[in-house]
Amino acid sequence: MRIHLFTTTIVDGRRSDALSRLIRSLTEFREANPGQELNLHLLLQKADDAALVGLPDWVDARIIDTKVSLSKARNILLSGADESVFSSSTLVAFPDDDAWYPEGLIEGVLALFEDPALDFFFCRYAAAPEKWTRGPVTMARSKDVARGASSNTIFLRGGVVGRVGRFDEDLGAGARYNGGEDTDYALRSYSEARKTLASPGRHVGHRDPDRSLRGVYYVGALRAVAAHAFRHPSDLGMLLRKIAVGAYFVVTGHLSAGRYLRDLSGLRRLLSGEVRDRPASSP
């Protein structure tokens, strides 16, 4: 099964140590599995040709001299990928530039995808990730996806990525609404997947979540959950829970009351069709 990873980084004169760590983890995997094809599709923002020096030949790098949102960066990469990436014989993931894959993780995920019906797997992440073991891998529900899947921890069969298409460029870091782009993409992937499995293990390496930023990213996550819930009315309870979480953030000081009310007002406009259509289905 061929592996295609999509990530982006802002160079500002040099590549970051964090990106180098990701590339090292992938290099170690390739060296331990010489017959396994793995490619990293990388968008280098605010970069020039010097940023390409020293990259391995299995890194398909593009450079732009501007800075774009995270969702737009991913869409640039998806749009430039060969159609063969989006097939049932490929595995696709979207690690951040400061994520990494510890020893044994990719091998374990590939073993799961030997099940031809499996289209989507996700776990969790941590700054001190747990060693991969098969462990308690269970069938996931949409609420599990909304709570536990992130861009760093989702692994998708390429055919699903082809059907889901682009990231919503209104959501995510640097976009109109902070956060939510990975929740939105994961929920759309869940809708397309024949079978979704999840592990509660924190197997992907990435800095721990900053709980102080929960209010900052609330609006994007709220809109992602709302869009999914109104396509699938059985998941309306998931939206009600998200609204209640926002109220909790207000009480605990993570979100101002004014911002919360504006988020709910924006949600009303979204659901009434005043906000533009969803992303196109094609990468």
PDB file of C-alpha atoms in Angstrom:
ATOM      1  CA  MET A   1       0.000   0.000   0.000  1.00  0.00           C
ATOM      2  CA  ARG A   2       1.573   3.281  -1.122  1.00  0.00           C
ATOM      3  CA  ILE A   3       1.682   6.067   1.469  1.00  0.00           C
ATOM      4  CA  HIS A   4       1.154   9.744   0.661  1.00  0.00           C
ATOM      5  CA  LEU A   5       1.553  12.391   3.342  1.00  0.00           C
ATOM      6  CA  PHE A   6       0.593  16.053   2.891  1.00  0.00           C
ATOM      7  CA  THR A   7       2.062  18.811   5.035  1.00  0.00           C
ATOM      8  CA  THR A   8       3.130  22.444   4.871  1.00  0.00           C
ATOM      9  CA  THR A   9       5.502  24.727   6.709  1.00  0.00           C
ATOM     10  CA  ILE A  10       6.400  28.412   6.770  1.00  0.00           C
ATOM     11  CA  VAL A  11      10.096  28.762   6.055  1.00  0.00           C
ATOM     12  CA  ASP A  12      10.995  32.409   6.805  1.00  0.00           C
ATOM     13  CA  GLY A  13      14.610  31.852   5.836  1.00  0.00           C
ATOM     14  CA  ARG A  14      15.147  28.246   6.954  1.00  0.00           C
ATOM     15  CA  ARG A  15      13.294  25.003   7.536  1.00  0.00           C
ATOM     16  CA  SER A  16      12.306  24.365  11.112  1.00  0.00           C
ATOM     17  CA  ASP A  17      13.790  21.764  13.434  1.00  0.00           C
ATOM     18  CA  ALA A  18      10.281  20.390  13.875  1.00  0.00           C
ATOM     19  CA  LEU A  19       9.930  19.639  10.157  1.00  0.00           C
ATOM     20  CA  SER A  20      13.351  18.001  10.217  1.00  0.00           C
ATOM     21  CA  ARG A  21      12.097  15.727  13.008  1.00  0.00           C
ATOM     22  CA  LEU A  22       9.107  14.681  10.896  1.00  0.00           C
ATOM     23  CA  ILE A  23      11.353  13.920   7.938  1.00  0.00           C
ATOM     24  CA  ARG A  24      13.722  11.933  10.180  1.00  0.00           C
ATOM     25  CA  SER A  25      10.864   9.803  11.465  1.00  0.00           C
ATOM     26  CA  LEU A  26       9.787   9.068   7.894  1.00  0.00           C
ATOM     27  CA  THR A  27      13.362   8.330   6.857  1.00  0.00           C
ATOM     28  CA  GLU A  28      13.646   5.803   9.693  1.00  0.00           C
ATOM     29  CA  PHE A  29      10.447   4.130   8.530  1.00  0.00           C
ATOM     30  CA  ARG A  30      11.684   3.920   4.945  1.00  0.00           C
ATOM     31  CA  GLU A  31      15.017   2.474   6.042  1.00  0.00           C
ATOM     32  CA  ALA A  32      13.266  -0.163   8.153  1.00  0.00           C
ATOM     33  CA  ASN A  33      10.861  -0.978   5.298  1.00  0.00           C
ATOM     34  CA  PRO A  34      12.882  -0.681   2.087  1.00  0.00           C
ATOM     35  CA  GLY A  35      10.164  -2.144  -0.116  1.00  0.00           C
ATOM     36  CA  GLN A  36       7.487   0.267   1.070  1.00  0.00           C
ATOM     37  CA  GLU A  37       6.742   3.334  -1.047  1.00  0.00           C
ATOM     38  CA  LEU A  38       6.250   6.533   0.945  1.00  0.00           C
ATOM     39  CA  ASN A  39       6.082  10.092  -0.387  1.00  0.00           C
ATOM     40  CA  LEU A  40       5.821  13.390   1.469  1.00  0.00           C
ATOM     41  CA  HIS A  41       4.039  16.160  -0.440  1.00  0.00           C
ATOM     42  CA  LEU A  42       5.357  19.368   1.075  1.00  0.00           C
ATOM     43  CA  LEU A  43       4.399  23.009   0.526  1.00  0.00           C
ATOM     44  CA  LEU A  44       7.116  25.432   1.640  1.00  0.00           C
ATOM     45  CA  GLN A  45       5.589  28.864   2.272  1.00  0.00           C
ATOM     46  CA  LYS A  46       7.486  32.169   2.181  1.00  0.00           C
ATOM     47  CA  ALA A  47      10.349  30.220   0.644  1.00  0.00           C
ATOM     48  CA  ASP A  48      12.810  30.330  -2.203  1.00  0.00           C
ATOM     49  CA  ASP A  49      14.844  27.661  -3.970  1.00  0.00           C
ATOM     50  CA  ALA A  50      17.310  27.477  -1.083  1.00  0.00           C
ATOM     51  CA  ALA A  51      14.634  25.744   1.003  1.00  0.00           C
ATOM     52  CA  LEU A  52      14.768  22.754  -1.358  1.00  0.00           C
ATOM     53  CA  VAL A  53      18.412  21.989  -0.654  1.00  0.00           C
ATOM     54  CA  GLY A  54      18.976  18.736   1.203  1.00  0.00           C
ATOM     55  CA  LEU A  55      15.467  17.374   0.945  1.00  0.00           C
ATOM     56  CA  PRO A  56      15.258  13.615   0.238  1.00  0.00           C
ATOM     57  CA  ASP A  57      14.198  12.617  -3.262  1.00  0.00           C
ATOM     58  CA  TRP A  58      10.959  11.105  -1.910  1.00  0.00           C
ATOM     59  CA  VAL A  59       9.819  14.557  -0.783  1.00  0.00           C
ATOM     60  CA  ASP A  60       7.722  16.227  -3.475  1.00  0.00           C
ATOM     61  CA  ALA A  61       8.256  19.858  -2.491  1.00  0.00           C
ATOM     62  CA  ARG A  62       6.648  23.008  -3.862  1.00  0.00           C
ATOM     63  CA  ILE A  63       7.579  26.558  -2.914  1.00  0.00           C
ATOM     64  CA  ILE A  64       5.498  29.726  -2.781  1.00  0.00           C
ATOM     65  CA  ASP A  65       6.769  33.135  -1.730  1.00  0.00           C
ATOM     66  CA  THR A  66       3.626  34.025   0.216  1.00  0.00           C
ATOM     67  CA  LYS A  67       1.864  32.748   3.335  1.00  0.00           C
ATOM     68  CA  VAL A  68      -1.536  31.069   3.000  1.00  0.00           C
ATOM     69  CA  SER A  69      -3.980  29.475   5.405  1.00  0.00           C
ATOM     70  CA  LEU A  70      -3.473  25.882   6.461  1.00  0.00           C
ATOM     71  CA  SER A  71      -6.544  24.705   4.560  1.00  0.00           C
ATOM     72  CA  LYS A  72      -5.525  26.520   1.382  1.00  0.00           C
ATOM     73  CA  ALA A  73      -2.013  25.061   1.628  1.00  0.00           C
ATOM     74  CA  ARG A  74      -3.402  21.548   1.847  1.00  0.00           C
ATOM     75  CA  ASN A  75      -5.703  22.210  -1.086  1.00  0.00           C
ATOM     76  CA  ILE A  76      -2.797  23.433  -3.192  1.00  0.00           C
ATOM     77  CA  LEU A  77      -1.044  20.135  -2.541  1.00  0.00           C
ATOM     78  CA  LEU A  78      -4.141  18.017  -3.156  1.00  0.00           C
ATOM     79  CA  SER A  79      -4.862  19.843  -6.399  1.00  0.00           C
ATOM     80  CA  GLY A  80      -1.337  19.178  -7.624  1.00  0.00           C
ATOM     81  CA  ALA A  81      -1.287  15.482  -6.746  1.00  0.00           C
ATOM     82  CA  ASP A  82      -1.500  12.787  -9.378  1.00  0.00           C
ATOM     83  CA  GLU A  83      -4.839  10.984  -9.658  1.00  0.00           C
ATOM     84  CA  SER A  84      -3.114   7.742  -8.616  1.00  0.00           C
ATOM     85  CA  VAL A  85      -2.863   9.156  -5.083  1.00  0.00           C
ATOM     86  CA  PHE A  86      -6.634   8.897  -4.717  1.00  0.00           C
ATOM     87  CA  SER A  87      -7.067   5.161  -5.151  1.00  0.00           C
ATOM     88  CA  SER A  88      -8.048   2.253  -2.927  1.00  0.00           C
ATOM     89  CA  SER A  89      -4.425   1.100  -2.864  1.00  0.00           C
ATOM     90  CA  THR A  90      -3.030   4.184  -1.126  1.00  0.00           C
ATOM     91  CA  LEU A  91      -2.915   5.482   2.428  1.00  0.00           C
ATOM     92  CA  VAL A  92      -3.172   9.258   2.943  1.00  0.00           C
ATOM     93  CA  ALA A  93      -2.447  11.375   6.030  1.00  0.00           C
ATOM     94  CA  PHE A  94      -2.071  15.083   6.854  1.00  0.00           C
ATOM     95  CA  PRO A  95       0.545  15.537   9.600  1.00  0.00           C
ATOM     96  CA  ASP A  96       1.447  19.034  10.763  1.00  0.00           C
ATOM     97  CA  ASP A  97       5.055  20.061  10.246  1.00  0.00           C
ATOM     98  CA  ASP A  98       5.657  19.668  13.998  1.00  0.00           C
ATOM     99  CA  ALA A  99       4.237  16.143  14.181  1.00  0.00           C
ATOM    100  CA  TRP A 100       6.184  12.906  13.889  1.00  0.00           C
ATOM    101  CA  TYR A 101       5.513   9.178  13.623  1.00  0.00           C
ATOM    102  CA  PRO A 102       7.231   7.070  16.315  1.00  0.00           C
ATOM    103  CA  GLU A 103       8.752   3.697  15.529  1.00  0.00           C
ATOM    104  CA  GLY A 104       6.201   1.039  14.660  1.00  0.00           C
ATOM    105  CA  LEU A 105       3.237   3.359  14.158  1.00  0.00           C
ATOM    106  CA  ILE A 106       3.056   3.394  10.357  1.00  0.00           C
ATOM    107  CA  GLU A 107       3.636  -0.359  10.230  1.00  0.00           C
ATOM    108  CA  GLY A 108       0.765  -0.856  12.667  1.00  0.00           C
ATOM    109  CA  VAL A 109      -1.573   1.366  10.680  1.00  0.00           C
ATOM    110  CA  LEU A 110      -0.700  -0.440   7.454  1.00  0.00           C
ATOM    111  CA  ALA A 111      -1.551  -3.740   9.139  1.00  0.00           C
ATOM    112  CA  LEU A 112      -5.004  -2.388  10.015  1.00  0.00           C
ATOM    113  CA  PHE A 113      -5.584  -1.352   6.406  1.00  0.00           C
ATOM    114  CA  GLU A 114      -5.022  -4.912   5.239  1.00  0.00           C
ATOM    115  CA  ASP A 115      -8.751  -5.113   5.937  1.00  0.00           C
ATOM    116  CA  PRO A 116     -10.112  -4.117   2.494  1.00  0.00           C
ATOM    117  CA  ALA A 117     -13.244  -2.605   4.062  1.00  0.00           C
ATOM    118  CA  LEU A 118     -11.339  -0.211   6.330  1.00  0.00           C
ATOM    119  CA  ASP A 119     -11.324   3.322   4.936  1.00  0.00           C
ATOM    120  CA  PHE A 120     -10.544   5.477   7.990  1.00  0.00           C
ATOM    121  CA  PHE A 121      -8.500   5.064  11.159  1.00  0.00           C
ATOM    122  CA  PHE A 122      -7.583   7.617  13.793  1.00  0.00           C
ATOM    123  CA  CYS A 123      -5.909   7.729  17.180  1.00  0.00           C
ATOM    124  CA  ARG A 124      -4.710  10.583  19.424  1.00  0.00           C
ATOM    125  CA  TYR A 125      -1.437  12.467  19.827  1.00  0.00           C
ATOM    126  CA  ALA A 126       0.892  13.564  22.615  1.00  0.00           C
ATOM    127  CA  ALA A 127       4.279  15.185  23.152  1.00  0.00           C
ATOM    128  CA  ALA A 128       5.353  11.873  24.705  1.00  0.00           C
ATOM    129  CA  PRO A 129       3.551   9.410  22.419  1.00  0.00           C
ATOM    130  CA  GLU A 130       2.779   5.850  23.455  1.00  0.00           C
ATOM    131  CA  LYS A 131       4.497   2.973  21.701  1.00  0.00           C
ATOM    132  CA  TRP A 132       2.205   1.439  19.101  1.00  0.00           C
ATOM    133  CA  THR A 133       0.392  -1.728  20.031  1.00  0.00           C
ATOM    134  CA  ARG A 134      -2.710  -3.067  18.343  1.00  0.00           C
ATOM    135  CA  GLY A 135      -4.524  -2.432  21.651  1.00  0.00           C
ATOM    136  CA  PRO A 136      -8.236  -1.628  21.932  1.00  0.00           C
ATOM    137  CA  VAL A 137      -9.088  -0.614  18.365  1.00  0.00           C
ATOM    138  CA  THR A 138     -12.857  -0.170  18.105  1.00  0.00           C
ATOM    139  CA  MET A 139     -15.515   0.852  15.600  1.00  0.00           C
ATOM    140  CA  ALA A 140     -15.908   4.632  15.707  1.00  0.00           C
ATOM    141  CA  ARG A 141     -19.084   6.694  15.696  1.00  0.00           C
ATOM    142  CA  SER A 142     -19.438  10.236  14.433  1.00  0.00           C
ATOM    143  CA  LYS A 143     -19.235  11.668  17.950  1.00  0.00           C
ATOM    144  CA  ASP A 144     -15.944   9.827  18.457  1.00  0.00           C
ATOM    145  CA  VAL A 145     -14.618  11.412  15.264  1.00  0.00           C
ATOM    146  CA  ALA A 146     -15.710  14.896  16.350  1.00  0.00           C
ATOM    147  CA  ARG A 147     -14.052  14.539  19.746  1.00  0.00           C
ATOM    148  CA  GLY A 148     -10.918  12.586  18.916  1.00  0.00           C
ATOM    149  CA  ALA A 149      -9.803  12.956  15.277  1.00  0.00           C
ATOM    150  CA  SER A 150      -7.332  15.630  14.219  1.00  0.00           C
ATOM    151  CA  SER A 151      -5.306  16.306  11.108  1.00  0.00           C
ATOM    152  CA  ASN A 152      -2.292  14.730  12.805  1.00  0.00           C
ATOM    153  CA  THR A 153      -4.023  11.478  13.645  1.00  0.00           C
ATOM    154  CA  ILE A 154      -6.283  10.623  10.705  1.00  0.00           C
ATOM    155  CA  PHE A 155      -5.291   7.956   8.200  1.00  0.00           C
ATOM    156  CA  LEU A 156      -7.494   7.536   5.128  1.00  0.00           C
ATOM    157  CA  ARG A 157      -7.724   5.245   2.152  1.00  0.00           C
ATOM    158  CA  GLY A 158      -6.925   7.319  -0.909  1.00  0.00           C
ATOM    159  CA  GLY A 159     -10.292   6.667  -2.522  1.00  0.00           C
ATOM    160  CA  VAL A 160     -12.017   8.388   0.391  1.00  0.00           C
ATOM    161  CA  VAL A 161      -9.780  11.437  -0.001  1.00  0.00           C
ATOM    162  CA  GLY A 162     -10.719  11.573  -3.668  1.00  0.00           C
ATOM    163  CA  ARG A 163     -14.411  11.602  -2.790  1.00  0.00           C
ATOM    164  CA  VAL A 164     -14.150  14.056   0.124  1.00  0.00           C
ATOM    165  CA  GLY A 165     -12.114  16.543  -1.880  1.00  0.00           C
ATOM    166  CA  ARG A 166     -10.819  19.827  -0.555  1.00  0.00           C
ATOM    167  CA  PHE A 167     -10.495  21.266   2.928  1.00  0.00           C
ATOM    168  CA  ASP A 168     -12.911  24.084   3.732  1.00  0.00           C
ATOM    169  CA  GLU A 169     -10.833  27.247   3.252  1.00  0.00           C
ATOM    170  CA  ASP A 170     -13.086  29.202   5.597  1.00  0.00           C
ATOM    171  CA  LEU A 171     -11.829  27.053   8.481  1.00  0.00           C
ATOM    172  CA  GLY A 172      -8.439  26.593  10.142  1.00  0.00           C
ATOM    173  CA  ALA A 173      -5.334  28.529  11.067  1.00  0.00           C
ATOM    174  CA  GLY A 174      -5.036  31.690   8.990  1.00  0.00           C
ATOM    175  CA  ALA A 175      -8.587  31.377   7.641  1.00  0.00           C
ATOM    176  CA  ARG A 176     -11.805  33.277   8.294  1.00  0.00           C
ATOM    177  CA  TYR A 177     -12.667  31.057  11.267  1.00  0.00           C
ATOM    178  CA  ASN A 178      -9.988  29.637  13.547  1.00  0.00           C
ATOM    179  CA  GLY A 179      -9.899  25.863  13.878  1.00  0.00           C
ATOM    180  CA  GLY A 180     -12.322  23.192  12.784  1.00  0.00           C
ATOM    181  CA  GLU A 181     -10.844  22.345   9.392  1.00  0.00           C
ATOM    182  CA  ASP A 182      -9.614  18.955  10.555  1.00  0.00           C
ATOM    183  CA  THR A 183     -12.872  18.159  12.389  1.00  0.00           C
ATOM    184  CA  ASP A 184     -14.825  19.107   9.267  1.00  0.00           C
ATOM    185  CA  TYR A 185     -12.602  16.986   7.043  1.00  0.00           C
ATOM    186  CA  ALA A 186     -12.703  14.033   9.431  1.00  0.00           C
ATOM    187  CA  LEU A 187     -16.508  14.116   9.679  1.00  0.00           C
ATOM    188  CA  ARG A 188     -16.869  14.304   5.899  1.00  0.00           C
ATOM    189  CA  SER A 189     -14.447  11.395   5.613  1.00  0.00           C
ATOM    190  CA  TYR A 190     -16.464   9.435   8.150  1.00  0.00           C
ATOM    191  CA  SER A 191     -19.564   9.972   6.005  1.00  0.00           C
ATOM    192  CA  GLU A 192     -17.754   8.529   2.980  1.00  0.00           C
ATOM    193  CA  ALA A 193     -15.996   5.657   4.761  1.00  0.00           C
ATOM    194  CA  ARG A 194     -17.331   2.127   4.743  1.00  0.00           C
ATOM    195  CA  LYS A 195     -15.609   1.326   8.031  1.00  0.00           C
ATOM    196  CA  THR A 196     -13.919   3.599  10.582  1.00  0.00           C
ATOM    197  CA  LEU A 197     -11.750   2.375  13.454  1.00  0.00           C
ATOM    198  CA  ALA A 198     -10.332   4.355  16.359  1.00  0.00           C
ATOM    199  CA  SER A 199      -7.734   3.813  19.039  1.00  0.00           C
ATOM    200  CA  PRO A 200      -7.726   5.758  22.318  1.00  0.00           C
ATOM    201  CA  GLY A 201      -3.932   5.511  22.338  1.00  0.00           C
ATOM    202  CA  ARG A 202      -1.804   8.637  21.914  1.00  0.00           C
ATOM    203  CA  HIS A 203       0.408   7.186  19.218  1.00  0.00           C
ATOM    204  CA  VAL A 204       1.281  10.200  17.049  1.00  0.00           C
ATOM    205  CA  GLY A 205       3.945  12.588  18.263  1.00  0.00           C
ATOM    206  CA  HIS A 206       2.906  16.251  18.519  1.00  0.00           C
ATOM    207  CA  ARG A 207       2.996  18.927  21.182  1.00  0.00           C
ATOM    208  CA  ASP A 208       0.195  18.537  23.714  1.00  0.00           C
ATOM    209  CA  PRO A 209      -2.984  20.577  23.145  1.00  0.00           C
ATOM    210  CA  ASP A 210      -2.885  24.063  24.631  1.00  0.00           C
ATOM    211  CA  ARG A 211      -6.065  24.138  26.693  1.00  0.00           C
ATOM    212  CA  SER A 212      -5.894  27.920  26.960  1.00  0.00           C
ATOM    213  CA  LEU A 213      -6.677  28.134  23.227  1.00  0.00           C
ATOM    214  CA  ARG A 214      -9.906  26.135  23.363  1.00  0.00           C
ATOM    215  CA  GLY A 215     -11.991  29.290  23.067  1.00  0.00           C
ATOM    216  CA  VAL A 216      -9.959  30.532  20.101  1.00  0.00           C
ATOM    217  CA  TYR A 217     -10.680  27.412  18.065  1.00  0.00           C
ATOM    218  CA  TYR A 218     -14.249  26.944  19.259  1.00  0.00           C
ATOM    219  CA  VAL A 219     -15.953  28.762  16.395  1.00  0.00           C
ATOM    220  CA  GLY A 220     -14.403  26.562  13.700  1.00  0.00           C
ATOM    221  CA  ALA A 221     -15.183  23.346  15.535  1.00  0.00           C
ATOM    222  CA  LEU A 222     -18.771  24.500  16.150  1.00  0.00           C
ATOM    223  CA  ARG A 223     -19.325  25.187  12.450  1.00  0.00           C
ATOM    224  CA  ALA A 224     -17.781  21.853  11.453  1.00  0.00           C
ATOM    225  CA  VAL A 225     -20.014  19.884  13.812  1.00  0.00           C
ATOM    226  CA  ALA A 226     -23.097  21.875  12.771  1.00  0.00           C
ATOM    227  CA  ALA A 227     -22.570  21.242   9.070  1.00  0.00           C
ATOM    228  CA  HIS A 228     -22.279  17.511   9.704  1.00  0.00           C
ATOM    229  CA  ALA A 229     -25.185  17.315  12.136  1.00  0.00           C
ATOM    230  CA  PHE A 230     -27.611  18.943   9.719  1.00  0.00           C
ATOM    231  CA  ARG A 231     -26.610  16.536   6.965  1.00  0.00           C
ATOM    232  CA  HIS A 232     -27.203  13.689   9.414  1.00  0.00           C
ATOM    233  CA  PRO A 233     -30.116  14.580  11.726  1.00  0.00           C
ATOM    234  CA  SER A 234     -29.376  11.627  13.990  1.00  0.00           C
ATOM    235  CA  ASP A 235     -26.263  13.567  15.060  1.00  0.00           C
ATOM    236  CA  LEU A 236     -28.079  16.702  16.207  1.00  0.00           C
ATOM    237  CA  GLY A 237     -27.249  15.714  19.791  1.00  0.00           C
ATOM    238  CA  MET A 238     -23.596  16.193  18.893  1.00  0.00           C
ATOM    239  CA  LEU A 239     -24.328  19.806  17.927  1.00  0.00           C
ATOM    240  CA  LEU A 240     -26.297  20.462  21.106  1.00  0.00           C
ATOM    241  CA  ARG A 241     -23.359  19.160  23.111  1.00  0.00           C
ATOM    242  CA  LYS A 242     -20.997  21.485  21.228  1.00  0.00           C
ATOM    243  CA  ILE A 243     -23.232  24.466  21.986  1.00  0.00           C
ATOM    244  CA  ALA A 244     -23.220  23.466  25.666  1.00  0.00           C
ATOM    245  CA  VAL A 245     -19.421  23.184  25.590  1.00  0.00           C
ATOM    246  CA  GLY A 246     -19.284  26.788  24.377  1.00  0.00           C
ATOM    247  CA  ALA A 247     -21.402  27.885  27.334  1.00  0.00           C
ATOM    248  CA  TYR A 248     -18.994  26.032  29.611  1.00  0.00           C
ATOM    249  CA  PHE A 249     -16.072  27.898  28.030  1.00  0.00           C
ATOM    250  CA  VAL A 250     -17.839  31.177  28.817  1.00  0.00           C
ATOM    251  CA  VAL A 251     -18.323  30.174  32.467  1.00  0.00           C
ATOM    252  CA  THR A 252     -14.686  29.081  32.803  1.00  0.00           C
ATOM    253  CA  GLY A 253     -13.279  32.183  31.115  1.00  0.00           C
ATOM    254  CA  HIS A 254     -11.994  30.502  27.934  1.00  0.00           C
ATOM    255  CA  LEU A 255     -14.499  32.368  25.751  1.00  0.00           C
ATOM    256  CA  SER A 256     -16.154  35.772  26.194  1.00  0.00           C
ATOM    257  CA  ALA A 257     -19.942  35.937  26.309  1.00  0.00           C
ATOM    258  CA  GLY A 258     -19.955  38.376  23.405  1.00  0.00           C
ATOM    259  CA  ARG A 259     -17.807  36.125  21.239  1.00  0.00           C
ATOM    260  CA  TYR A 260     -19.979  33.123  22.100  1.00  0.00           C
ATOM    261  CA  LEU A 261     -23.145  34.971  21.051  1.00  0.00           C
ATOM    262  CA  ARG A 262     -21.463  36.056  17.797  1.00  0.00           C
ATOM    263  CA  ASP A 263     -20.459  32.451  17.136  1.00  0.00           C
ATOM    264  CA  LEU A 264     -24.048  31.308  17.649  1.00  0.00           C
ATOM    265  CA  SER A 265     -25.310  34.086  15.377  1.00  0.00           C
ATOM    266  CA  GLY A 266     -22.852  33.023  12.686  1.00  0.00           C
ATOM    267  CA  LEU A 267     -24.016  29.464  13.125  1.00  0.00           C
ATOM    268  CA  ARG A 268     -27.610  30.548  12.521  1.00  0.00           C
ATOM    269  CA  ARG A 269     -26.584  32.232   9.242  1.00  0.00           C
ATOM    270  CA  LEU A 270     -24.659  29.133   8.194  1.00  0.00           C
ATOM    271  CA  LEU A 271     -27.630  26.870   8.776  1.00  0.00           C
ATOM    272  CA  SER A 272     -30.023  29.238   7.018  1.00  0.00           C
ATOM    273  CA  GLY A 273     -27.884  29.083   3.872  1.00  0.00           C
ATOM    274  CA  GLU A 274     -26.466  32.603   4.018  1.00  0.00           C
ATOM    275  CA  VAL A 275     -22.876  31.293   3.997  1.00  0.00           C
ATOM    276  CA  ARG A 276     -21.325  29.993   0.794  1.00  0.00           C
ATOM    277  CA  ASP A 277     -21.511  26.367  -0.283  1.00  0.00           C
ATOM    278  CA  ARG A 278     -19.358  23.565   1.018  1.00  0.00           C
ATOM    279  CA  PRO A 279     -15.976  22.824  -0.661  1.00  0.00           C
ATOM    280  CA  ALA A 280     -15.983  21.255  -4.097  1.00  0.00           C
ATOM    281  CA  SER A 281     -15.835  17.480  -4.124  1.00  0.00           C
ATOM    282  CA  SER A 282     -12.778  17.187  -6.311  1.00  0.00           C
ATOM    283  CA  PRO A 283      -9.216  17.580  -4.943  1.00  0.00           C
TER     284      PRO A 283
END
